[in-house]
């Protein structure tokens, strides 16, 4: 092994040793609270070393993997709220996998490293946000369908030419506002918006 390779190996070992400083405490912290922030100083130190290796050997996989770990942990984690999606195919496969095929004995749980926990949390966040967006889109379509029924009913009343259009408007507007409140309650204050457009449409229908 030449001196350059020796120096690279030395830097890699030093950087990898830094990554494993206090790793059990960090894993325990993130297991308990996925939103917790871990000290970043060691990842900043290790990042410098991995970058030194890559400046000499840009294709070094250990250095690339190590740098990715550092960036994963240094990147600020911003908690997000979302609907919990149903289990994915991977989740189900993991649950159904026979114990004999798992890498650990049945009475032993392999602790995840801090960066594995962080990646897992971000992956769950991504799935949760995608699922929430899907459900919100479905709710928006259903809300528009319900508003169409309310407007159609108001139009039918208007065409009978038996009531004052202003009375029909007030009655219909009340129904629309009540429905908007229901949507907001279902979505913790931020449901699909239907009020403004629906009120405009009812005014057009009633020629107000």
PDB file of C-alpha atoms in Angstrom:
ATOM      1  CA  UNK A   1       0.000   0.000   0.000  1.00  0.00           C
ATOM      2  CA  UNK A   2       1.527   3.307  -1.073  1.00  0.00           C
ATOM      3  CA  UNK A   3       1.624   6.393   1.123  1.00  0.00           C
ATOM      4  CA  UNK A   4      -1.402   7.958  -0.604  1.00  0.00           C
ATOM      5  CA  UNK A   5      -3.528   4.893   0.025  1.00  0.00           C
ATOM      6  CA  UNK A   6      -2.282   4.718   3.597  1.00  0.00           C
ATOM      7  CA  UNK A   7      -3.269   8.314   4.180  1.00  0.00           C
ATOM      8  CA  UNK A   8      -6.716   7.692   2.685  1.00  0.00           C
ATOM      9  CA  UNK A   9      -7.238   4.670   4.913  1.00  0.00           C
ATOM     10  CA  UNK A  10      -6.147   6.671   7.946  1.00  0.00           C
ATOM     11  CA  UNK A  11      -8.585   9.459   7.140  1.00  0.00           C
ATOM     12  CA  UNK A  12     -11.424   7.005   6.549  1.00  0.00           C
ATOM     13  CA  UNK A  13     -10.862   5.187   9.826  1.00  0.00           C
ATOM     14  CA  UNK A  14     -10.672   8.472  11.704  1.00  0.00           C
ATOM     15  CA  UNK A  15     -13.864   9.773  10.096  1.00  0.00           C
ATOM     16  CA  UNK A  16     -15.743   6.512  10.642  1.00  0.00           C
ATOM     17  CA  UNK A  17     -14.642   6.431  14.275  1.00  0.00           C
ATOM     18  CA  UNK A  18     -16.073   9.926  14.714  1.00  0.00           C
ATOM     19  CA  UNK A  19     -19.414   8.786  13.300  1.00  0.00           C
ATOM     20  CA  UNK A  20     -19.668   6.132  15.986  1.00  0.00           C
ATOM     21  CA  UNK A  21     -18.993   8.478  18.885  1.00  0.00           C
ATOM     22  CA  UNK A  22     -21.971   8.385  21.303  1.00  0.00           C
ATOM     23  CA  UNK A  23     -23.933   6.438  18.699  1.00  0.00           C
ATOM     24  CA  UNK A  24     -25.946   4.442  21.238  1.00  0.00           C
ATOM     25  CA  UNK A  25     -27.133   7.593  22.981  1.00  0.00           C
ATOM     26  CA  UNK A  26     -28.094   9.202  19.672  1.00  0.00           C
ATOM     27  CA  UNK A  27     -30.005   6.115  18.539  1.00  0.00           C
ATOM     28  CA  UNK A  28     -31.833   5.916  21.871  1.00  0.00           C
ATOM     29  CA  UNK A  29     -32.759   9.594  21.601  1.00  0.00           C
ATOM     30  CA  UNK A  30     -34.157   9.249  18.077  1.00  0.00           C
ATOM     31  CA  UNK A  31     -35.936   6.007  18.926  1.00  0.00           C
ATOM     32  CA  UNK A  32     -37.705   7.857  21.722  1.00  0.00           C
ATOM     33  CA  UNK A  33     -38.323  11.074  19.798  1.00  0.00           C
ATOM     34  CA  UNK A  34     -37.886  11.024  15.981  1.00  0.00           C
ATOM     35  CA  UNK A  35     -38.134  14.824  15.998  1.00  0.00           C
ATOM     36  CA  UNK A  36     -35.219  15.263  18.378  1.00  0.00           C
ATOM     37  CA  UNK A  37     -32.083  17.087  17.283  1.00  0.00           C
ATOM     38  CA  UNK A  38     -28.744  15.382  17.857  1.00  0.00           C
ATOM     39  CA  UNK A  39     -25.414  17.215  18.312  1.00  0.00           C
ATOM     40  CA  UNK A  40     -24.025  18.003  14.868  1.00  0.00           C
ATOM     41  CA  UNK A  41     -20.413  18.856  15.725  1.00  0.00           C
ATOM     42  CA  UNK A  42     -19.102  15.341  15.172  1.00  0.00           C
ATOM     43  CA  UNK A  43     -20.798  15.095  11.767  1.00  0.00           C
ATOM     44  CA  UNK A  44     -19.226  18.377  10.739  1.00  0.00           C
ATOM     45  CA  UNK A  45     -15.807  17.002  11.742  1.00  0.00           C
ATOM     46  CA  UNK A  46     -16.321  13.723   9.919  1.00  0.00           C
ATOM     47  CA  UNK A  47     -17.644  15.536   6.843  1.00  0.00           C
ATOM     48  CA  UNK A  48     -14.370  17.442   6.480  1.00  0.00           C
ATOM     49  CA  UNK A  49     -12.387  14.198   6.562  1.00  0.00           C
ATOM     50  CA  UNK A  50     -14.608  12.412   4.051  1.00  0.00           C
ATOM     51  CA  UNK A  51     -14.339  15.410   1.727  1.00  0.00           C
ATOM     52  CA  UNK A  52     -10.555  15.279   2.012  1.00  0.00           C
ATOM     53  CA  UNK A  53     -10.606  11.662   0.850  1.00  0.00           C
ATOM     54  CA  UNK A  54     -12.927  12.492  -2.044  1.00  0.00           C
ATOM     55  CA  UNK A  55     -10.689  15.343  -3.124  1.00  0.00           C
ATOM     56  CA  UNK A  56      -7.971  12.721  -3.694  1.00  0.00           C
ATOM     57  CA  UNK A  57     -10.159   9.783  -4.701  1.00  0.00           C
ATOM     58  CA  UNK A  58     -13.558  11.025  -5.997  1.00  0.00           C
ATOM     59  CA  UNK A  59     -14.857   7.477  -6.517  1.00  0.00           C
ATOM     60  CA  UNK A  60     -14.111   6.204  -3.010  1.00  0.00           C
ATOM     61  CA  UNK A  61     -17.348   4.516  -1.942  1.00  0.00           C
ATOM     62  CA  UNK A  62     -16.625   4.549   1.782  1.00  0.00           C
ATOM     63  CA  UNK A  63     -16.014   8.277   1.649  1.00  0.00           C
ATOM     64  CA  UNK A  64     -19.144   8.865  -0.451  1.00  0.00           C
ATOM     65  CA  UNK A  65     -21.273   6.813   1.927  1.00  0.00           C
ATOM     66  CA  UNK A  66     -19.762   8.566   4.915  1.00  0.00           C
ATOM     67  CA  UNK A  67     -20.339  11.989   3.416  1.00  0.00           C
ATOM     68  CA  UNK A  68     -23.964  11.091   2.695  1.00  0.00           C
ATOM     69  CA  UNK A  69     -24.396  10.090   6.337  1.00  0.00           C
ATOM     70  CA  UNK A  70     -22.980  13.412   7.494  1.00  0.00           C
ATOM     71  CA  UNK A  71     -25.210  15.376   5.143  1.00  0.00           C
ATOM     72  CA  UNK A  72     -28.220  13.358   6.282  1.00  0.00           C
ATOM     73  CA  UNK A  73     -27.596  14.285   9.895  1.00  0.00           C
ATOM     74  CA  UNK A  74     -26.504  17.888   9.301  1.00  0.00           C
ATOM     75  CA  UNK A  75     -29.554  18.694   7.183  1.00  0.00           C
ATOM     76  CA  UNK A  76     -32.135  20.284   9.511  1.00  0.00           C
ATOM     77  CA  UNK A  77     -35.055  18.019  10.264  1.00  0.00           C
ATOM     78  CA  UNK A  78     -38.382  19.837  10.079  1.00  0.00           C
ATOM     79  CA  UNK A  79     -41.306  17.911  11.599  1.00  0.00           C
ATOM     80  CA  UNK A  80     -44.406  17.769   9.420  1.00  0.00           C
ATOM     81  CA  UNK A  81     -47.982  16.720  10.027  1.00  0.00           C
ATOM     82  CA  UNK A  82     -49.740  14.224   7.806  1.00  0.00           C
ATOM     83  CA  UNK A  83     -52.270  11.445   7.735  1.00  0.00           C
ATOM     84  CA  UNK A  84     -50.750   8.073   8.548  1.00  0.00           C
ATOM     85  CA  UNK A  85     -50.858   5.994   5.355  1.00  0.00           C
ATOM     86  CA  UNK A  86     -51.751   2.296   5.369  1.00  0.00           C
ATOM     87  CA  UNK A  87     -48.808  -0.119   5.543  1.00  0.00           C
ATOM     88  CA  UNK A  88     -46.752  -0.283   2.364  1.00  0.00           C
ATOM     89  CA  UNK A  89     -45.856  -3.499   0.576  1.00  0.00           C
ATOM     90  CA  UNK A  90     -42.401  -3.361   2.168  1.00  0.00           C
ATOM     91  CA  UNK A  91     -43.961  -2.994   5.627  1.00  0.00           C
ATOM     92  CA  UNK A  92     -46.163  -6.037   5.054  1.00  0.00           C
ATOM     93  CA  UNK A  93     -43.284  -8.126   3.701  1.00  0.00           C
ATOM     94  CA  UNK A  94     -41.223  -7.269   6.792  1.00  0.00           C
ATOM     95  CA  UNK A  95     -44.077  -8.265   9.110  1.00  0.00           C
ATOM     96  CA  UNK A  96     -44.694 -11.544   7.308  1.00  0.00           C
ATOM     97  CA  UNK A  97     -41.035 -12.496   6.916  1.00  0.00           C
ATOM     98  CA  UNK A  98     -40.256 -15.682   8.898  1.00  0.00           C
ATOM     99  CA  UNK A  99     -38.016 -15.141  11.905  1.00  0.00           C
ATOM    100  CA  UNK A 100     -35.496 -17.625  10.487  1.00  0.00           C
ATOM    101  CA  UNK A 101     -34.958 -15.333   7.497  1.00  0.00           C
ATOM    102  CA  UNK A 102     -34.250 -12.244   9.579  1.00  0.00           C
ATOM    103  CA  UNK A 103     -30.672 -11.294  10.318  1.00  0.00           C
ATOM    104  CA  UNK A 104     -31.140 -11.214  14.100  1.00  0.00           C
ATOM    105  CA  UNK A 105     -32.309 -13.937  16.521  1.00  0.00           C
ATOM    106  CA  UNK A 106     -35.974 -13.708  17.493  1.00  0.00           C
ATOM    107  CA  UNK A 107     -35.088 -12.355  20.928  1.00  0.00           C
ATOM    108  CA  UNK A 108     -32.663  -9.721  19.654  1.00  0.00           C
ATOM    109  CA  UNK A 109     -33.431  -6.431  17.972  1.00  0.00           C
ATOM    110  CA  UNK A 110     -30.705  -4.870  15.862  1.00  0.00           C
ATOM    111  CA  UNK A 111     -30.545  -1.202  16.872  1.00  0.00           C
ATOM    112  CA  UNK A 112     -30.683   1.210  13.984  1.00  0.00           C
ATOM    113  CA  UNK A 113     -27.965   3.799  13.640  1.00  0.00           C
ATOM    114  CA  UNK A 114     -28.937   7.475  14.022  1.00  0.00           C
ATOM    115  CA  UNK A 115     -28.716   8.129  10.279  1.00  0.00           C
ATOM    116  CA  UNK A 116     -30.788   5.051   9.538  1.00  0.00           C
ATOM    117  CA  UNK A 117     -33.447   6.299  11.936  1.00  0.00           C
ATOM    118  CA  UNK A 118     -33.351   9.745  10.381  1.00  0.00           C
ATOM    119  CA  UNK A 119     -33.636   8.348   6.856  1.00  0.00           C
ATOM    120  CA  UNK A 120     -36.491   6.118   7.939  1.00  0.00           C
ATOM    121  CA  UNK A 121     -38.326   9.057   9.484  1.00  0.00           C
ATOM    122  CA  UNK A 122     -37.872  11.186   6.380  1.00  0.00           C
ATOM    123  CA  UNK A 123     -39.095   8.290   4.254  1.00  0.00           C
ATOM    124  CA  UNK A 124     -42.210   7.968   6.432  1.00  0.00           C
ATOM    125  CA  UNK A 125     -42.746  11.722   6.215  1.00  0.00           C
ATOM    126  CA  UNK A 126     -42.549  11.577   2.416  1.00  0.00           C
ATOM    127  CA  UNK A 127     -45.019   8.712   2.219  1.00  0.00           C
ATOM    128  CA  UNK A 128     -47.307  10.450   4.702  1.00  0.00           C
ATOM    129  CA  UNK A 129     -47.303  13.718   2.784  1.00  0.00           C
ATOM    130  CA  UNK A 130     -47.978  11.945  -0.509  1.00  0.00           C
ATOM    131  CA  UNK A 131     -50.854  10.007   1.070  1.00  0.00           C
ATOM    132  CA  UNK A 132     -52.286  13.163   2.660  1.00  0.00           C
ATOM    133  CA  UNK A 133     -52.088  15.001  -0.672  1.00  0.00           C
ATOM    134  CA  UNK A 134     -53.911  12.131  -2.364  1.00  0.00           C
ATOM    135  CA  UNK A 135     -56.653  12.095   0.258  1.00  0.00           C
ATOM    136  CA  UNK A 136     -56.997  15.879   0.163  1.00  0.00           C
ATOM    137  CA  UNK A 137     -57.425  15.713  -3.602  1.00  0.00           C
ATOM    138  CA  UNK A 138     -60.138  13.095  -3.222  1.00  0.00           C
ATOM    139  CA  UNK A 139     -61.853  15.210  -0.566  1.00  0.00           C
ATOM    140  CA  UNK A 140     -61.712  18.246  -2.871  1.00  0.00           C
ATOM    141  CA  UNK A 141     -63.460  16.330  -5.658  1.00  0.00           C
ATOM    142  CA  UNK A 142     -66.131  15.085  -3.242  1.00  0.00           C
ATOM    143  CA  UNK A 143     -66.598  18.610  -1.854  1.00  0.00           C
ATOM    144  CA  UNK A 144     -67.162  20.041  -5.341  1.00  0.00           C
ATOM    145  CA  UNK A 145     -69.714  17.314  -6.038  1.00  0.00           C
ATOM    146  CA  UNK A 146     -71.569  18.166  -2.837  1.00  0.00           C
ATOM    147  CA  UNK A 147     -71.510  21.883  -3.660  1.00  0.00           C
ATOM    148  CA  UNK A 148     -72.904  21.092  -7.122  1.00  0.00           C
ATOM    149  CA  UNK A 149     -75.861  19.345  -5.477  1.00  0.00           C
ATOM    150  CA  UNK A 150     -76.509  22.365  -3.244  1.00  0.00           C
ATOM    151  CA  UNK A 151     -76.337  24.730  -6.228  1.00  0.00           C
ATOM    152  CA  UNK A 152     -78.544  22.498  -8.365  1.00  0.00           C
ATOM    153  CA  UNK A 153     -81.159  22.484  -5.613  1.00  0.00           C
ATOM    154  CA  UNK A 154     -81.044  26.288  -5.400  1.00  0.00           C
ATOM    155  CA  UNK A 155     -81.360  26.562  -9.185  1.00  0.00           C
ATOM    156  CA  UNK A 156     -84.389  24.287  -9.156  1.00  0.00           C
ATOM    157  CA  UNK A 157     -86.041  26.504  -6.546  1.00  0.00           C
ATOM    158  CA  UNK A 158     -85.219  29.602  -8.575  1.00  0.00           C
ATOM    159  CA  UNK A 159     -86.749  28.151 -11.765  1.00  0.00           C
ATOM    160  CA  UNK A 160     -90.047  27.509  -9.969  1.00  0.00           C
ATOM    161  CA  UNK A 161     -90.366  31.308  -9.766  1.00  0.00           C
ATOM    162  CA  UNK A 162     -92.226  30.985  -6.471  1.00  0.00           C
ATOM    163  CA  UNK A 163     -89.722  32.488  -4.027  1.00  0.00           C
ATOM    164  CA  UNK A 164     -87.699  35.661  -3.690  1.00  0.00           C
ATOM    165  CA  UNK A 165     -84.183  34.975  -5.088  1.00  0.00           C
ATOM    166  CA  UNK A 166     -82.691  36.737  -2.068  1.00  0.00           C
ATOM    167  CA  UNK A 167     -84.348  34.233   0.260  1.00  0.00           C
ATOM    168  CA  UNK A 168     -83.000  31.380  -1.830  1.00  0.00           C
ATOM    169  CA  UNK A 169     -79.557  32.994  -1.734  1.00  0.00           C
ATOM    170  CA  UNK A 170     -79.567  33.390   2.055  1.00  0.00           C
ATOM    171  CA  UNK A 171     -80.711  29.819   2.569  1.00  0.00           C
ATOM    172  CA  UNK A 172     -78.187  28.409   0.105  1.00  0.00           C
ATOM    173  CA  UNK A 173     -75.332  30.569   1.414  1.00  0.00           C
ATOM    174  CA  UNK A 174     -76.017  29.271   4.916  1.00  0.00           C
ATOM    175  CA  UNK A 175     -75.800  25.664   3.676  1.00  0.00           C
ATOM    176  CA  UNK A 176     -72.558  26.409   1.827  1.00  0.00           C
ATOM    177  CA  UNK A 177     -70.973  28.073   4.866  1.00  0.00           C
ATOM    178  CA  UNK A 178     -71.995  25.207   7.132  1.00  0.00           C
ATOM    179  CA  UNK A 179     -70.508  22.731   4.677  1.00  0.00           C
ATOM    180  CA  UNK A 180     -67.274  24.754   4.526  1.00  0.00           C
ATOM    181  CA  UNK A 181     -67.048  24.639   8.335  1.00  0.00           C
ATOM    182  CA  UNK A 182     -67.479  20.862   8.238  1.00  0.00           C
ATOM    183  CA  UNK A 183     -64.662  20.550   5.711  1.00  0.00           C
ATOM    184  CA  UNK A 184     -62.345  22.662   7.862  1.00  0.00           C
ATOM    185  CA  UNK A 185     -63.132  20.598  10.971  1.00  0.00           C
ATOM    186  CA  UNK A 186     -62.383  17.388   9.105  1.00  0.00           C
ATOM    187  CA  UNK A 187     -58.982  18.770   8.069  1.00  0.00           C
ATOM    188  CA  UNK A 188     -58.039  20.513  11.319  1.00  0.00           C
ATOM    189  CA  UNK A 189     -58.934  23.961  10.098  1.00  0.00           C
ATOM    190  CA  UNK A 190     -57.631  23.732   6.520  1.00  0.00           C
ATOM    191  CA  UNK A 191     -60.086  21.752   4.442  1.00  0.00           C
ATOM    192  CA  UNK A 192     -60.780  22.162   0.721  1.00  0.00           C
ATOM    193  CA  UNK A 193     -61.906  25.730  -0.026  1.00  0.00           C
ATOM    194  CA  UNK A 194     -65.342  25.888  -1.637  1.00  0.00           C
ATOM    195  CA  UNK A 195     -67.005  28.930  -0.066  1.00  0.00           C
ATOM    196  CA  UNK A 196     -65.872  31.839  -2.242  1.00  0.00           C
ATOM    197  CA  UNK A 197     -66.413  30.137  -5.594  1.00  0.00           C
ATOM    198  CA  UNK A 198     -69.732  28.634  -4.527  1.00  0.00           C
ATOM    199  CA  UNK A 199     -71.122  31.993  -3.353  1.00  0.00           C
ATOM    200  CA  UNK A 200     -70.138  33.558  -6.664  1.00  0.00           C
ATOM    201  CA  UNK A 201     -71.877  30.767  -8.568  1.00  0.00           C
ATOM    202  CA  UNK A 202     -75.102  31.047  -6.589  1.00  0.00           C
ATOM    203  CA  UNK A 203     -75.211  34.786  -7.233  1.00  0.00           C
ATOM    204  CA  UNK A 204     -74.804  34.128 -10.952  1.00  0.00           C
ATOM    205  CA  UNK A 205     -77.527  31.468 -10.884  1.00  0.00           C
ATOM    206  CA  UNK A 206     -79.932  33.806  -9.086  1.00  0.00           C
ATOM    207  CA  UNK A 207     -78.898  36.838 -11.158  1.00  0.00           C
ATOM    208  CA  UNK A 208     -77.989  38.784  -8.033  1.00  0.00           C
TER     209      UNK A 208
END
